Amino acid sequence: MSTSGLRRLAGMAVGWGLSLLPAAVLAQEPSRPAPGLDQKAAIAASQAAVGRTIGDHTLLDRENRPVRLSSYRGKPLLVSFIYTGCFQVCPTTTRSLDETVRALQGRFGDNQFNVISIGFNQPADSPQALKAFAAQHRINRPNWDFLSPPLPVVEQLTREFGFRYEATPAGFDHVLQVSLVDAQGRVVRQVYGDKVPADALGEPMKDLLVGIPLSPSTPLADLIDQVRLLCTVYDPETGTYRVDYGLALEAAGGLTFIVALALYMLNEWRTRRRARRKPQPA
């Protein structure tokens, strides 16, 4: 292959490669180690909460009314922790949980369990802020409350649920978990991730409703390998959360080169074919 051909191929690969990548990827610098939670320690603390009875804390609902956690006993309870200043992951997980709650209500009925989302970033996660958050994401289910704990209660409450979080310059890095609490107020299962599949909660919910003891959850080591837990991949250079596109970039780069090479070879073949067909002077 000629030098000029290689230059053309490189130019084609770069041009096509850039056009195939999302703008968010192009704007990123090479990834750097991100501050945040220790994943193994976060999962271990979360799993250690399984079997623990939650204390009878008093929080405020969206209308600034006091609500005791003991008032939810008698039915299974789903508990998530959020902060209203999050504009990416917390809204995504809340909407995913809403879809799951809809599916669970279709299976078990509207009044068989309750849901609460707790704003842990105090005093910013006030009753008014949580009310606006719920309205923005169209969460208006009779069995779903958004609760604001007093600042002195936050540390004990999050510790009891095994919920770990850490402040960053742009918000919080925190565990993505939904806790399943039984009718006696005990944490019986932790479900992780930014998507909350209905089947992950449906089977244990069914067992709770009919009084069957829950089977052991996934071993801790398997959870560490299988689940992306943290709210963020925080980029301190940009002050934003981002997705780690490293593997996708490598795959896209290889695919781009193969496509560029194939197109270059096709173009060369067409050029030579036209040259052979061109009439020769007499």
Tab-separated table of N, CA and C in Angstrom, residues 46-160:
chain	number	residue	atom	x	y	z
A	46	SER	N	-23.852	-2.984	53.518
A	46	SER	CA	-25.230	-3.159	53.078
A	46	SER	C	-25.737	-4.553	53.432
A	47	GLN	N	-24.940	-5.565	53.167
A	47	GLN	CA	-25.357	-6.928	53.465
A	47	GLN	C	-25.434	-7.198	54.963
A	48	ALA	N	-24.605	-6.490	55.738
A	48	ALA	CA	-24.631	-6.673	57.193
A	48	ALA	C	-25.946	-6.195	57.798
A	49	ALA	N	-26.671	-5.343	57.062
A	49	ALA	CA	-27.954	-4.845	57.565
A	49	ALA	C	-29.064	-5.880	57.445
A	50	VAL	N	-28.879	-6.916	56.614
A	50	VAL	CA	-29.910	-7.934	56.447
A	50	VAL	C	-30.123	-8.662	57.776
A	51	GLY	N	-31.365	-8.703	58.212
A	51	GLY	CA	-31.709	-9.298	59.493
A	51	GLY	C	-31.851	-8.277	60.609
A	52	ARG	N	-31.488	-7.031	60.343
A	52	ARG	CA	-31.536	-5.974	61.350
A	52	ARG	C	-32.926	-5.349	61.411
A	53	THR	N	-33.411	-5.079	62.611
A	53	THR	CA	-34.687	-4.383	62.790
A	53	THR	C	-34.438	-2.875	62.813
A	54	ILE	N	-35.179	-2.150	61.984
A	54	ILE	CA	-35.013	-0.708	61.878
A	54	ILE	C	-35.704	-0.019	63.052
A	55	GLY	N	-35.031	0.982	63.609
A	55	GLY	CA	-35.590	1.708	64.745
A	55	GLY	C	-36.809	2.537	64.356
A	56	ASP	N	-37.545	2.963	65.371
A	56	ASP	CA	-38.780	3.704	65.135
A	56	ASP	C	-38.477	5.201	65.042
A	57	HIS	N	-37.857	5.606	63.936
A	57	HIS	CA	-37.517	7.008	63.732
A	57	HIS	C	-38.737	7.782	63.235
A	58	THR	N	-38.760	9.072	63.529
A	58	THR	CA	-39.827	9.950	63.058
A	58	THR	C	-39.284	10.857	61.968
A	59	LEU	N	-39.914	10.840	60.794
A	59	LEU	CA	-39.516	11.650	59.656
A	59	LEU	C	-40.689	12.533	59.252
A	60	LEU	N	-40.476	13.408	58.283
A	60	LEU	CA	-41.535	14.285	57.802
A	60	LEU	C	-41.916	13.904	56.375
A	61	ASP	N	-43.212	13.867	56.088
A	61	ASP	CA	-43.641	13.556	54.726
A	61	ASP	C	-43.666	14.828	53.881
A	62	ARG	N	-44.179	14.722	52.665
A	62	ARG	CA	-44.161	15.851	51.730
A	62	ARG	C	-45.008	17.024	52.195
A	63	GLU	N	-45.930	16.771	53.090
A	63	GLU	CA	-46.783	17.835	53.613
A	63	GLU	C	-46.311	18.320	54.979
A	64	ASN	N	-45.070	17.945	55.331
A	64	ASN	CA	-44.448	18.374	56.584
A	64	ASN	C	-45.100	17.744	57.818
A	65	ARG	N	-45.751	16.600	57.618
A	65	ARG	CA	-46.380	15.898	58.723
A	65	ARG	C	-45.445	14.826	59.263
A	66	PRO	N	-45.370	14.643	60.584
A	66	PRO	CA	-44.499	13.606	61.143
A	66	PRO	C	-45.023	12.207	60.835
A	67	VAL	N	-44.094	11.318	60.468
A	67	VAL	CA	-44.438	9.932	60.167
A	67	VAL	C	-43.440	9.036	60.898
A	68	ARG	N	-43.940	8.110	61.688
A	68	ARG	CA	-43.074	7.154	62.381
A	68	ARG	C	-42.892	5.921	61.499
A	69	LEU	N	-41.673	5.422	61.455
A	69	LEU	CA	-41.418	4.244	60.625
A	69	LEU	C	-42.210	3.033	61.113
A	70	SER	N	-42.531	2.993	62.392
A	70	SER	CA	-43.313	1.866	62.904
A	70	SER	C	-44.718	1.832	62.303
A	71	SER	N	-45.180	2.959	61.731
A	71	SER	CA	-46.524	2.983	61.141
A	71	SER	C	-46.601	2.145	59.869
A	72	TYR	N	-45.435	1.748	59.320
A	72	TYR	CA	-45.432	0.924	58.106
A	72	TYR	C	-45.407	-0.572	58.426
A	73	ARG	N	-45.297	-0.912	59.690
A	73	ARG	CA	-45.244	-2.332	60.041
A	73	ARG	C	-46.606	-2.971	59.823
A	74	GLY	N	-46.559	-4.254	59.543
A	74	GLY	CA	-47.781	-4.985	59.212
A	74	GLY	C	-47.841	-5.360	57.744
A	75	LYS	N	-47.006	-4.688	56.922
A	75	LYS	CA	-46.919	-5.003	55.495
A	75	LYS	C	-45.451	-4.946	55.072
A	76	PRO	N	-45.072	-5.637	53.994
A	76	PRO	CA	-43.728	-5.456	53.453
A	76	PRO	C	-43.517	-3.999	53.025
A	77	LEU	N	-42.269	-3.572	53.068
A	77	LEU	CA	-41.927	-2.184	52.772
A	77	LEU	C	-40.682	-2.140	51.894
A	78	LEU	N	-40.733	-1.334	50.829
A	78	LEU	CA	-39.562	-1.075	49.991
A	78	LEU	C	-39.004	0.293	50.356
A	79	VAL	N	-37.690	0.362	50.561
A	79	VAL	CA	-37.060	1.605	50.999
A	79	VAL	C	-35.895	1.946	50.066
A	80	SER	N	-35.910	3.165	49.531
A	80	SER	CA	-34.780	3.662	48.740
A	80	SER	C	-34.299	4.965	49.343
A	81	PHE	N	-32.997	5.236	49.175
A	81	PHE	CA	-32.411	6.504	49.607
A	81	PHE	C	-32.036	7.302	48.360
A	82	ILE	N	-32.396	8.579	48.362
A	82	ILE	CA	-32.127	9.446	47.228
A	82	ILE	C	-31.664	10.808	47.743
A	83	TYR	N	-31.167	11.629	46.844
A	83	TYR	CA	-31.015	13.050	47.178
A	83	TYR	C	-31.534	13.867	46.007
A	84	THR	N	-32.265	14.906	46.324
A	84	THR	CA	-33.027	15.630	45.307
A	84	THR	C	-32.154	16.468	44.389
A	85	GLY	N	-30.906	16.717	44.771
A	85	GLY	CA	-30.004	17.471	43.901
A	85	GLY	C	-29.360	16.628	42.824
A	86	CYS	N	-29.650	15.328	42.792
A	86	CYS	CA	-29.108	14.442	41.767
A	86	CYS	C	-29.966	14.564	40.511
A	87	PHE	N	-29.332	14.815	39.380
A	87	PHE	CA	-30.085	15.029	38.149
A	87	PHE	C	-29.944	13.873	37.159
A	88	GLN	N	-29.291	12.796	37.558
A	88	GLN	CA	-29.077	11.704	36.616
A	88	GLN	C	-29.494	10.365	37.199
A	89	VAL	N	-28.745	9.864	38.176
A	89	VAL	CA	-28.949	8.491	38.622
A	89	VAL	C	-30.159	8.352	39.539
A	90	CYS	N	-30.313	9.237	40.527
A	90	CYS	CA	-31.468	9.120	41.432
A	90	CYS	C	-32.803	9.202	40.684
A	91	PRO	N	-32.973	10.150	39.749
A	91	PRO	CA	-34.220	10.126	38.966
A	91	PRO	C	-34.398	8.835	38.171
A	92	THR	N	-33.304	8.324	37.595
A	92	THR	CA	-33.394	7.082	36.819
A	92	THR	C	-33.819	5.917	37.701
A	93	THR	N	-33.187	5.774	38.859
A	93	THR	CA	-33.530	4.659	39.746
A	93	THR	C	-34.951	4.810	40.292
A	94	THR	N	-35.376	6.052	40.548
A	94	THR	CA	-36.735	6.263	41.060
A	94	THR	C	-37.774	5.893	40.016
A	95	ARG	N	-37.536	6.290	38.762
A	95	ARG	CA	-38.487	5.914	37.699
A	95	ARG	C	-38.487	4.404	37.471
A	96	SER	N	-37.304	3.787	37.572
A	96	SER	CA	-37.239	2.331	37.441
A	96	SER	C	-38.009	1.652	38.563
A	97	LEU	N	-37.856	2.167	39.780
A	97	LEU	CA	-38.606	1.608	40.906
A	97	LEU	C	-40.102	1.798	40.709
A	98	ASP	N	-40.497	2.924	40.125
A	98	ASP	CA	-41.917	3.164	39.855
A	98	ASP	C	-42.476	2.099	38.914
A	99	GLU	N	-41.715	1.758	37.871
A	99	GLU	CA	-42.153	0.703	36.952
A	99	GLU	C	-42.275	-0.636	37.673
A	100	THR	N	-41.321	-0.907	38.557
A	100	THR	CA	-41.357	-2.156	39.311
A	100	THR	C	-42.549	-2.187	40.262
A	101	VAL	N	-42.815	-1.065	40.930
A	101	VAL	CA	-43.957	-0.999	41.847
A	101	VAL	C	-45.255	-1.227	41.079
A	102	ARG	N	-45.350	-0.657	39.886
A	102	ARG	CA	-46.545	-0.875	39.063
A	102	ARG	C	-46.723	-2.364	38.753
A	103	ALA	N	-45.623	-3.020	38.399
A	103	ALA	CA	-45.697	-4.450	38.092
A	103	ALA	C	-46.058	-5.262	39.333
A	104	LEU	N	-45.484	-4.904	40.489
A	104	LEU	CA	-45.789	-5.636	41.720
A	104	LEU	C	-47.238	-5.427	42.152
A	105	GLN	N	-47.772	-4.222	41.954
A	105	GLN	CA	-49.171	-3.977	42.275
A	105	GLN	C	-50.094	-4.775	41.362
A	106	GLY	N	-49.688	-4.909	40.095
A	106	GLY	CA	-50.478	-5.725	39.185
A	106	GLY	C	-50.495	-7.175	39.594
A	107	ARG	N	-49.421	-7.623	40.226
A	107	ARG	CA	-49.330	-9.031	40.628
A	107	ARG	C	-49.971	-9.292	41.984
A	108	PHE	N	-49.735	-8.379	42.962
A	108	PHE	CA	-50.162	-8.646	44.337
A	108	PHE	C	-51.333	-7.778	44.806
A	109	GLY	N	-51.626	-6.696	44.091
A	109	GLY	CA	-52.682	-5.790	44.524
A	109	GLY	C	-52.109	-4.465	45.016
A	110	ASP	N	-52.967	-3.442	45.083
A	110	ASP	CA	-52.500	-2.089	45.388
A	110	ASP	C	-52.135	-1.882	46.847
A	111	ASN	N	-52.715	-2.640	47.747
A	111	ASN	CA	-52.565	-2.345	49.176
A	111	ASN	C	-51.799	-3.417	49.942
A	112	GLN	N	-50.978	-4.170	49.247
A	112	GLN	CA	-50.286	-5.276	49.892
A	112	GLN	C	-48.913	-4.898	50.439
A	113	PHE	N	-48.367	-3.760	50.018
A	113	PHE	CA	-47.042	-3.336	50.489
A	113	PHE	C	-46.948	-1.819	50.378
A	114	ASN	N	-45.920	-1.246	51.005
A	114	ASN	CA	-45.678	0.193	50.957
A	114	ASN	C	-44.276	0.490	50.427
A	115	VAL	N	-44.073	1.730	50.023
A	115	VAL	CA	-42.791	2.182	49.484
A	115	VAL	C	-42.458	3.531	50.113
A	116	ILE	N	-41.201	3.728	50.490
A	116	ILE	CA	-40.757	5.052	50.919
A	116	ILE	C	-39.411	5.373	50.270
A	117	SER	N	-39.253	6.622	49.875
A	117	SER	CA	-37.971	7.156	49.415
A	117	SER	C	-37.543	8.196	50.433
A	118	ILE	N	-36.315	8.054	50.926
A	118	ILE	CA	-35.813	8.903	52.004
A	118	ILE	C	-34.725	9.815	51.459
A	119	GLY	N	-34.877	11.106	51.683
A	119	GLY	CA	-33.872	12.073	51.261
A	119	GLY	C	-32.788	12.203	52.309
A	120	PHE	N	-31.573	11.747	51.989
A	120	PHE	CA	-30.516	11.697	53.002
A	120	PHE	C	-29.662	12.961	53.063
A	121	ASN	N	-29.797	13.852	52.077
A	121	ASN	CA	-28.968	15.056	52.031
A	121	ASN	C	-29.675	16.188	52.778
A	122	GLN	N	-29.440	16.240	54.079
A	122	GLN	CA	-30.102	17.249	54.907
A	122	GLN	C	-29.168	18.428	55.203
A	123	PRO	N	-29.738	19.643	55.225
A	123	PRO	CA	-31.171	20.003	55.187
A	123	PRO	C	-31.732	20.230	53.784
A	124	ALA	N	-30.945	19.959	52.737
A	124	ALA	CA	-31.411	20.259	51.376
A	124	ALA	C	-32.628	19.423	50.989
A	125	ASP	N	-32.690	18.163	51.435
A	125	ASP	CA	-33.821	17.292	51.080
A	125	ASP	C	-34.986	17.520	52.040
A	126	SER	N	-35.507	18.716	52.009
A	126	SER	CA	-36.631	19.106	52.860
A	126	SER	C	-37.927	18.474	52.343
A	127	PRO	N	-38.994	18.499	53.126
A	127	PRO	CA	-40.284	18.018	52.619
A	127	PRO	C	-40.689	18.695	51.319
A	128	GLN	N	-40.424	19.991	51.191
A	128	GLN	CA	-40.783	20.715	49.972
A	128	GLN	C	-39.960	20.238	48.778
A	129	ALA	N	-38.662	20.002	49.012
A	129	ALA	CA	-37.803	19.523	47.930
A	129	ALA	C	-38.225	18.128	47.478
A	130	LEU	N	-38.568	17.267	48.418
A	130	LEU	CA	-39.013	15.920	48.072
A	130	LEU	C	-40.360	15.948	47.362
A	131	LYS	N	-41.222	16.863	47.761
A	131	LYS	CA	-42.516	17.001	47.087
A	131	LYS	C	-42.308	17.412	45.632
A	132	ALA	N	-41.394	18.353	45.406
A	132	ALA	CA	-41.107	18.786	44.039
A	132	ALA	C	-40.465	17.665	43.235
A	133	PHE	N	-39.571	16.895	43.868
A	133	PHE	CA	-38.924	15.775	43.190
A	133	PHE	C	-39.960	14.742	42.753
A	134	ALA	N	-40.861	14.380	43.659
A	134	ALA	CA	-41.891	13.389	43.336
A	134	ALA	C	-42.804	13.890	42.226
A	135	ALA	N	-43.164	15.182	42.276
A	135	ALA	CA	-44.041	15.742	41.247
A	135	ALA	C	-43.345	15.781	39.898
A	136	GLN	N	-42.060	16.141	39.898
A	136	GLN	CA	-41.311	16.213	38.653
A	136	GLN	C	-41.270	14.869	37.955
A	137	HIS	N	-41.150	13.803	38.728
A	137	HIS	CA	-41.040	12.458	38.147
A	137	HIS	C	-42.363	11.697	38.204
A	138	ARG	N	-43.436	12.415	38.496
A	138	ARG	CA	-44.809	11.893	38.411
A	138	ARG	C	-45.022	10.647	39.271
A	139	ILE	N	-44.483	10.723	40.487
A	139	ILE	CA	-44.708	9.645	41.448
A	139	ILE	C	-45.839	10.091	42.364
A	140	ASN	N	-46.985	9.480	42.237
A	140	ASN	CA	-48.148	9.883	43.032
A	140	ASN	C	-48.976	8.654	43.391
A	141	ARG	N	-48.318	7.693	44.014
A	141	ARG	CA	-48.999	6.456	44.396
A	141	ARG	C	-49.405	6.538	45.869
A	142	PRO	N	-50.611	6.104	46.199
A	142	PRO	CA	-51.080	6.191	47.592
A	142	PRO	C	-50.181	5.438	48.574
A	143	ASN	N	-49.514	4.386	48.105
A	143	ASN	CA	-48.691	3.589	49.009
A	143	ASN	C	-47.217	3.984	48.967
A	144	TRP	N	-46.889	5.150	48.383
A	144	TRP	CA	-45.487	5.574	48.247
A	144	TRP	C	-45.328	6.946	48.877
A	145	ASP	N	-44.492	7.019	49.915
A	145	ASP	CA	-44.207	8.275	50.589
A	145	ASP	C	-42.754	8.705	50.351
A	146	PHE	N	-42.544	10.012	50.314
A	146	PHE	CA	-41.206	10.591	50.255
A	146	PHE	C	-40.974	11.271	51.597
A	147	LEU	N	-39.937	10.838	52.314
A	147	LEU	CA	-39.745	11.255	53.697
A	147	LEU	C	-38.425	11.988	53.900
A	148	SER	N	-38.479	12.995	54.761
A	148	SER	CA	-37.317	13.812	55.087
A	148	SER	C	-36.949	13.588	56.550
A	149	PRO	N	-35.782	12.987	56.830
A	149	PRO	CA	-35.393	12.772	58.222
A	149	PRO	C	-34.729	14.016	58.806
A	150	PRO	N	-34.878	14.270	60.101
A	150	PRO	CA	-34.108	15.338	60.736
A	150	PRO	C	-32.609	15.041	60.613
A	151	LEU	N	-31.814	16.080	60.494
A	151	LEU	CA	-30.375	15.908	60.303
A	151	LEU	C	-29.728	14.999	61.348
A	152	PRO	N	-30.055	15.132	62.647
A	152	PRO	CA	-29.406	14.257	63.636
A	152	PRO	C	-29.751	12.776	63.471
A	153	VAL	N	-30.817	12.466	62.746
A	153	VAL	CA	-31.262	11.078	62.592
A	153	VAL	C	-30.592	10.389	61.395
A	154	VAL	N	-30.080	11.187	60.438
A	154	VAL	CA	-29.607	10.632	59.165
A	154	VAL	C	-28.527	9.582	59.371
A	155	GLU	N	-27.529	9.868	60.197
A	155	GLU	CA	-26.409	8.934	60.358
A	155	GLU	C	-26.868	7.592	60.892
A	156	GLN	N	-27.691	7.602	61.936
A	156	GLN	CA	-28.169	6.342	62.514
A	156	GLN	C	-29.080	5.600	61.541
A	157	LEU	N	-29.955	6.338	60.857
A	157	LEU	CA	-30.901	5.716	59.934
A	157	LEU	C	-30.179	5.029	58.774
A	158	THR	N	-29.223	5.721	58.169
A	158	THR	CA	-28.495	5.126	57.045
A	158	THR	C	-27.646	3.945	57.504
A	159	ARG	N	-27.110	4.027	58.716
A	159	ARG	CA	-26.311	2.910	59.227
A	159	ARG	C	-27.184	1.679	59.432
A	160	GLU	N	-28.401	1.872	59.957
A	160	GLU	CA	-29.293	0.734	60.186
A	160	GLU	C	-29.668	0.046	58.877
